[in-house]
Coordinates of C-alpha atoms and ligand atoms in Angstrom, one line a residue:
M94 CA 5.4 -6.1 -6.2
I95 CA 6.2 -9.4 -3.5
K96 CA 4.3 -12.6 -4.1
Y97 CA 1.1 -12.5 -1.4
L98 CA -1.7 -14.5 -0.7
G99 CA -5.2 -12.9 -1.4
S100 CA -3.2 -9.6 -2.9
K101 CA -5.8 -7.9 -5.3
R102 CA -3.9 -7.7 -8.3
A103 CA -7.1 -8.0 -10.7
L104 CA -9.5 -5.8 -8.9
V105 CA -7.0 -2.8 -7.9
P106 CA -8.1 -1.0 -11.4
V107 CA -11.5 -1.7 -10.9
L108 CA -11.5 -0.2 -6.7
G109 CA -9.9 2.7 -7.8
R110 CA -12.3 3.3 -10.5
I111 CA -14.7 3.3 -7.7
A112 CA -13.1 6.0 -5.4
S113 CA -13.1 8.0 -8.9
A114 CA -16.9 7.6 -9.4
V115 CA -17.7 8.4 -5.4
A116 CA -15.5 11.3 -6.1
A117 CA -13.1 10.2 -2.9
R118 CA -10.5 12.7 -2.1
T119 CA -9.5 10.9 1.4
A120 CA -9.3 6.5 2.0
V121 CA -8.4 4.0 4.7
D122 CA -7.1 0.6 3.2
L123 CA -7.5 -1.4 6.5
F124 CA -5.8 -4.7 5.7
T125 CA -3.4 -3.4 3.4
G126 CA -1.0 -6.1 2.9
T127 CA 1.6 -5.2 -0.2
T128 CA -0.5 -2.1 -0.4
R129 CA -1.3 -2.3 -3.8
V130 CA -5.0 -0.7 -3.3
A131 CA -3.7 1.9 -1.4
Q132 CA -1.4 3.0 -3.7
E133 CA -4.0 2.9 -6.9
F134 CA -6.0 5.3 -4.6
K135 CA -2.9 7.6 -4.2
R136 CA -2.2 7.5 -7.5
R137 CA -5.7 8.7 -8.5
G138 CA -4.9 11.7 -5.8
L139 CA -6.5 10.3 -2.7
V140 CA -5.4 11.5 0.9
V141 CA -4.3 7.5 1.8
T142 CA -4.2 5.9 5.9
A143 CA -3.0 2.5 4.9
T144 CA -3.1 -0.1 8.0
D145 CA -1.9 -3.6 9.2
R146 CA -0.8 -5.2 11.9
A147 CA 1.8 -7.3 9.9
T148 CA 5.2 -5.2 10.2
Y149 CA 6.4 -5.5 6.5
S150 CA 2.8 -4.3 5.5
Q151 CA 3.7 -0.9 7.6
V152 CA 7.2 -1.0 5.9
L153 CA 6.2 -1.2 2.3
S154 CA 3.3 1.5 2.9
D155 CA 5.7 4.0 4.7
C156 CA 7.5 3.7 1.3
Y157 CA 4.5 3.8 -1.0
I158 CA 1.8 5.7 0.8
A159 CA 3.8 7.6 3.6
T160 CA 6.5 8.8 1.2
D161 CA 6.1 11.7 -0.9
A162 CA 7.9 11.1 -4.0
T163 CA 8.6 14.8 -4.8
T164 CA 10.3 15.3 -1.3
V165 CA 13.0 12.6 -2.4
D166 CA 16.2 12.8 -3.9
L167 CA 16.3 10.3 -6.5
A168 CA 20.0 10.7 -7.5
V169 CA 20.9 10.1 -4.0
L170 CA 18.5 7.1 -3.5
D171 CA 20.0 5.4 -6.5
A172 CA 23.8 6.1 -5.3
E173 CA 22.4 4.4 -1.7
L174 CA 21.0 1.2 -3.4
A175 CA 24.2 1.2 -5.8
H176 CA 26.4 0.8 -2.4
L177 CA 23.9 -1.7 -0.9
N178 CA 24.1 -3.3 -4.0
S179 CA 27.9 -3.2 -4.0
L180 CA 28.6 -4.9 -0.4
P181 CA 30.1 -8.6 -0.1
G182 CA 28.2 -10.8 2.0
T183 CA 28.3 -11.6 5.4
P184 CA 26.2 -15.1 6.3
G185 CA 24.5 -14.2 9.1
Y186 CA 20.6 -15.1 10.3
V187 CA 19.2 -15.3 7.1
T188 CA 22.1 -17.5 6.0
R189 CA 21.7 -19.6 8.7
T190 CA 17.9 -20.1 9.3
F191 CA 16.7 -19.1 5.7
C192 CA 19.7 -20.8 3.9
E193 CA 21.0 -23.9 5.7
E194 CA 18.5 -25.1 8.0
A195 CA 16.0 -24.2 5.4
R196 CA 16.2 -23.3 1.5
Y197 CA 14.2 -20.1 1.0
F198 CA 17.2 -18.7 -0.7
Q199 CA 20.7 -19.4 -2.3
P200 CA 23.2 -18.8 0.2
K201 CA 25.2 -16.6 -1.8
N202 CA 22.0 -14.8 -1.5
G203 CA 21.3 -15.1 2.2
A204 CA 24.6 -13.9 2.5
R205 CA 23.6 -10.5 0.8
I206 CA 21.0 -10.2 2.3
D207 CA 22.2 -10.5 5.7
A208 CA 25.2 -7.6 4.8
I209 CA 22.6 -5.5 3.2
R210 CA 20.1 -5.5 6.5
D211 CA 23.0 -5.0 8.7
A212 CA 23.9 -2.1 7.0
L213 CA 20.7 -0.5 6.7
E214 CA 20.3 -1.2 10.6
A215 CA 23.9 0.3 11.3
N216 CA 23.6 3.4 9.2
Y217 CA 19.6 4.2 7.7
R218 CA 18.1 4.1 10.6
G219 CA 15.8 7.2 11.4
S220 CA 16.5 8.3 7.8
P221 CA 13.4 8.8 5.9
L222 CA 15.0 6.4 3.0
F223 CA 15.5 3.2 5.5
P224 CA 11.4 2.2 4.7
V225 CA 12.5 3.0 0.7
L226 CA 15.7 0.7 0.9
L227 CA 14.0 -1.9 3.2
T228 CA 11.4 -2.5 0.5
S229 CA 13.8 -2.7 -2.2
L230 CA 15.7 -5.3 0.1
M231 CA 12.2 -7.1 0.5
L232 CA 11.4 -6.9 -3.5
A233 CA 14.8 -8.4 -4.3
A234 CA 14.8 -11.3 -2.0
D235 CA 11.2 -12.3 -3.2
R236 CA 12.5 -12.2 -6.8
V237 CA 15.0 -14.9 -5.9
D238 CA 13.0 -16.9 -3.0
S239 CA 12.5 -20.7 -3.7
T240 CA 8.7 -20.6 -2.6
T241 CA 5.4 -21.1 -4.2
G242 CA 4.5 -17.4 -2.5
L243 CA 4.0 -18.7 0.8
Q244 CA 6.6 -19.5 3.9
M245 CA 5.2 -22.4 5.2
A246 CA 7.7 -23.9 2.7
Y247 CA 10.4 -24.3 0.8
L248 CA 10.3 -26.1 -2.6
K249 CA 12.0 -29.5 -2.7
K250 CA 14.0 -28.4 -5.8
W251 CA 15.7 -25.2 -6.0
A252 CA 13.5 -22.6 -8.3
A253 CA 15.5 -21.2 -11.1
R254 CA 14.6 -17.3 -9.9
S255 CA 16.5 -18.6 -6.9
Y256 CA 19.9 -18.8 -8.9
N257 CA 19.5 -15.3 -10.1
D258 CA 21.9 -13.0 -8.1
L259 CA 20.1 -10.2 -5.4
E260 CA 19.4 -6.9 -7.0
L261 CA 18.1 -4.2 -5.4
R262 CA 15.7 -1.8 -7.6
R263 CA 14.6 1.8 -7.2
P264 CA 11.0 1.0 -6.1
V265 CA 8.5 3.3 -8.1
L266 CA 7.4 6.0 -5.5
L267 CA 4.2 8.1 -6.3
P268 CA 4.2 11.7 -4.9
G269 CA 1.4 12.7 -2.8
R270 CA 0.6 12.6 1.0
G271 CA -0.5 9.5 2.8
F272 CA 0.2 8.0 6.5
T273 CA 0.7 4.5 8.1
V274 CA -1.2 3.2 11.0
G275 CA 0.2 -0.2 12.4
G276 CA -1.4 -2.8 14.9
D277 CA -4.4 -4.6 15.0
V278 CA -7.4 -3.7 13.4
L279 CA -9.9 -3.5 16.0
A280 CA -7.1 -1.5 18.1
T281 CA -6.5 1.3 15.6
I282 CA -10.5 1.6 14.0
D283 CA -11.1 4.2 16.4
Q284 CA -7.9 6.8 15.9
L285 CA -7.9 6.2 12.4
P286 CA -9.6 9.4 10.3
A287 CA -12.9 9.6 9.1
V288 CA -12.9 9.1 5.2
D289 CA -14.6 9.2 2.0
L290 CA -14.0 5.6 1.3
M291 CA -12.7 2.9 3.4
Y292 CA -11.6 -0.3 2.1
L293 CA -11.6 -3.7 3.8
D294 CA -9.8 -6.6 2.9
P295 CA -9.5 -9.3 5.7
P296 CA -8.3 -12.4 5.6
Y297 CA -11.3 -15.3 5.2
N298 CA -9.6 -17.8 6.8
Q299 CA -7.8 -19.9 9.2
H300 CA -4.5 -19.1 7.4
R301 CA -2.4 -16.6 9.3
Y302 CA 0.1 -14.3 7.6
F303 CA 2.3 -13.7 10.4
T304 CA 3.4 -17.3 9.9
N305 CA 2.4 -17.4 6.0
Y306 CA 5.3 -14.3 6.1
H307 CA 7.3 -15.0 9.0
I308 CA 10.7 -14.1 6.9
W309 CA 9.4 -10.7 6.0
E310 CA 8.1 -10.4 9.8
T311 CA 12.1 -11.0 10.4
L312 CA 13.7 -9.4 7.7
V313 CA 11.4 -5.9 9.0
R314 CA 12.2 -6.6 13.0
W315 CA 15.9 -7.9 12.7
D316 CA 15.3 -9.7 16.1
A317 CA 16.8 -12.7 15.4
P318 CA 14.4 -15.0 16.9
P319 CA 14.6 -18.6 17.9
S320 CA 13.0 -20.8 15.0
Y321 CA 11.2 -24.0 15.0
G322 CA 9.8 -26.7 12.5
I323 CA 11.2 -27.4 8.6
A324 CA 9.8 -24.2 8.0
R325 CA 12.1 -22.1 10.7
K326 CA 9.3 -19.6 11.8
R327 CA 9.3 -17.6 14.5
M328 CA 9.2 -19.0 17.8
D329 CA 6.9 -16.4 18.7
A330 CA 4.3 -17.6 16.2
R331 CA 2.9 -19.7 19.1
D332 CA 2.2 -16.7 21.1
P333 CA -1.8 -15.9 21.3
A334 CA -0.5 -11.2 20.8
T335 CA 0.4 -13.0 17.4
K336 CA -2.5 -14.4 16.0
S337 CA -5.5 -12.4 14.6
V338 CA -8.8 -12.9 15.4
F339 CA -9.8 -12.5 11.6
N340 CA -8.2 -16.2 11.3
N341 CA -10.3 -17.7 13.9
R342 CA -13.8 -18.8 12.6
Q343 CA -16.1 -18.5 16.0
E344 CA -14.7 -14.9 16.3
M345 CA -14.3 -13.5 13.2
P346 CA -18.2 -12.5 12.1
A347 CA -18.5 -10.5 15.2
A348 CA -15.0 -8.7 14.7
M349 CA -16.2 -8.2 11.4
A350 CA -19.7 -6.4 12.1
D351 CA -17.7 -4.8 15.0
L352 CA -15.2 -3.2 12.6
L353 CA -17.8 -1.9 10.2
R354 CA -20.0 -0.6 12.9
R355 CA -17.1 1.1 14.1
A356 CA -15.4 2.5 10.5
R357 CA -16.1 5.6 9.9
A358 CA -16.6 6.3 6.2
T359 CA -19.3 7.4 3.8
V360 CA -18.7 4.6 1.3
V361 CA -17.5 1.2 2.7
V362 CA -15.9 -1.4 0.0
V363 CA -15.3 -4.9 1.4
S364 CA -13.8 -7.3 -0.2
Y365 CA -15.7 -10.8 0.0
N366 CA -14.9 -14.3 -0.7
D367 CA -17.7 -17.0 -1.1
E368 CA -16.0 -19.7 1.0
S369 CA -15.8 -16.6 4.0
W370 CA -16.6 -17.7 7.1
I371 CA -19.3 -15.5 6.7
G372 CA -22.8 -15.4 4.9
V373 CA -23.6 -13.0 2.6
D374 CA -26.8 -12.2 3.8
A375 CA -25.0 -11.6 7.5
M376 CA -22.4 -9.4 5.8
T377 CA -25.6 -7.0 4.2
A378 CA -27.0 -7.1 7.4
S379 CA -24.0 -5.6 9.3
L380 CA -23.3 -3.2 6.6
R381 CA -27.0 -2.1 7.0
E382 CA -26.3 -2.3 10.9
A383 CA -23.6 -0.1 10.5
G384 CA -26.0 2.4 9.2
H385 CA -25.6 2.5 5.1
E386 CA -28.1 3.4 2.9
E387 CA -27.4 0.7 0.3
V388 CA -25.4 -2.2 0.3
R389 CA -24.9 -4.3 -3.0
L390 CA -22.9 -6.9 -3.8
L391 CA -20.7 -6.7 -7.2
A392 CA -18.6 -9.7 -8.7
F393 CA -15.6 -9.5 -10.9
D394 CA -14.4 -11.9 -13.7
S395 CA -10.7 -10.7 -14.3
K396 CA -11.8 -7.3 -14.2
R397 CA -15.0 -7.4 -15.9
Y398 CA -17.9 -6.4 -14.2
V399 CA -20.5 -9.7 -13.6
G400 CA -22.0 -8.7 -11.2
A401 CA -25.9 -8.9 -12.9
Q402 CA -25.4 -12.6 -13.5
I403 CA -24.9 -13.6 -9.5
G404 CA -26.6 -11.8 -7.6
I405 CA -27.6 -7.9 -6.8
F406 CA -29.6 -6.5 -4.3
N407 CA -32.1 -4.4 -4.5
P408 CA -32.1 -0.4 -3.5
S409 CA -34.8 -1.5 -0.7
G410 CA -32.0 -4.2 0.3
E411 CA -33.9 -7.4 -1.3
K412 CA -31.6 -10.4 -2.6
V413 CA -32.7 -10.6 -6.3
G414 CA -30.2 -13.0 -7.0
S415 CA -27.2 -15.2 -5.2
V416 CA -23.8 -15.8 -5.1
S417 CA -22.8 -19.0 -7.1
H418 CA -19.2 -19.9 -7.5
L419 CA -17.4 -18.5 -10.7
R420 CA -13.7 -19.9 -11.2
N421 CA -11.7 -16.6 -10.8
T422 CA -14.1 -14.4 -9.4
E423 CA -13.7 -11.5 -7.1
Y424 CA -17.0 -10.3 -4.9
V425 CA -16.9 -6.5 -3.6
F426 CA -19.7 -5.2 -1.4
I427 CA -20.4 -1.1 -1.4
A428 CA -22.3 0.3 0.9
G429 CA -23.1 4.0 1.3
P430 CA -25.8 6.3 0.7
L431 CA -27.3 5.6 -2.3
D432 CA -26.3 8.1 -4.9
A433 CA -22.6 7.2 -4.3
V434 CA -23.6 3.1 -4.3
D435 CA -25.2 4.0 -7.7
A436 CA -22.4 6.2 -8.8
A437 CA -19.9 3.3 -7.4
V438 CA -21.5 0.4 -9.5
A439 CA -22.2 3.4 -12.8
G440 CA -18.3 3.7 -12.6
V441 CA -17.2 -0.1 -12.6
G442 CA -19.9 -1.4 -15.2
Ligands
LIG138 C1 -6.4 -10.5 2.4 S1 -5.0 -9.5 2.9 C2 -4.7 -8.0 2.8 C3 -4.4 -7.7 0.7 C4 -4.5 -6.4 0.4 N1 -5.6 -6.0 -0.3 C5 -3.2 -6.6 -0.6 O1 -3.7 -6.3 -2.3 O2 -2.3 -6.9 -0.8 C6 -5.3 -9.1 4.6 C7 -4.5 -8.4 5.4 O3 -4.6 -8.4 6.7 C8 -4.1 -8.2 8.0 N2 -4.2 -8.8 8.9 C9 -4.6 -9.4 9.5 N3 -5.6 -9.6 10.3 C10 -5.0 -8.3 10.7 C11 -6.0 -7.8 12.6 N4 -6.3 -8.1 13.2 N5 -5.6 -6.3 11.9 C12 -5.0 -5.4 11.2 N6 -4.7 -6.4 10.3 C13 -4.6 -7.7 10.5 C14 -2.9 -9.4 7.2 O4 -1.8 -9.0 7.5 C15 -2.7 -9.2 5.6 O5 -2.1 -8.3 5.2

């Protein structure tokens, strides 16, 4: 999986257990990012819809969520990957922008990224394998990059891994049905199917994914945009249309409340950050106003449930503890009918 800010790696098994405990058959992963959580739901047999405004997330979702592994001929896929791996490098936009003007990849790998991405555009556009091959390229590039996991800057000294040769590998595809919905959640939320479980993991600060992962946006769009600054970010990063309300301190709380009101799901699970611009009480109030009978806040310390130590809401909604700062703690709100929330909490305990 690509290096991604806010990726819920540690929480994935917990979220999977919640989905199973409430016997969910359908789910939406609303801010899907890497699709890690959506993949866990799909692995457990749920029909999942994954949504995000980032174009690279949509490609990842088309690969892992919308592609049914049983429909893919692995021999053909492996042959295509071998062919793409054998292409000689042809320096182009990536080499110039991200290897010479900046230093995200070694030029030898940049030239191969250029050649492979050009071949994907010319020969695989429209093919069901396109998102699978493009995901494979993104993951391969991520394995040889020279960053700390954000594309706002590259390392002063080449990372050791950047000397490795780019190598496409077969993504681990999952059997089953699933869907991708691209676009801003405030525009797409009403078109989503009503589901048993919705998971929301919004950004909670000013750091924009569009600029943090501008190379992936460009690799997917393949539009050779003008770029600026030392980081060679896309010029359209300055365009208000690429900005998310969830990165705006003033607007975010109201947008989140609006989203929760419009979310059509029996059980709603929200990842929470104790440095968030929304307080615990405000988030609880929004979930209650959205019509949920029961709301609880749980905390997890490296996958272990530690909720009782830091605050939980009793069945009448009174706070019986408070959130305190614990290192490496992930917080999760669970909202829904009382019996479902009870089942969810028992499932993770
Ligand atoms: C914290 S990350 C989600 C990480 C994900 N749960 C994972 O494990 O990989 C937040 C995501 O929200 C997306 N996002 C931000 N604003 C959005 C908006 N207005 N509409 C849709 N997606 C948005 C970002 O592109 C980013 O992928």
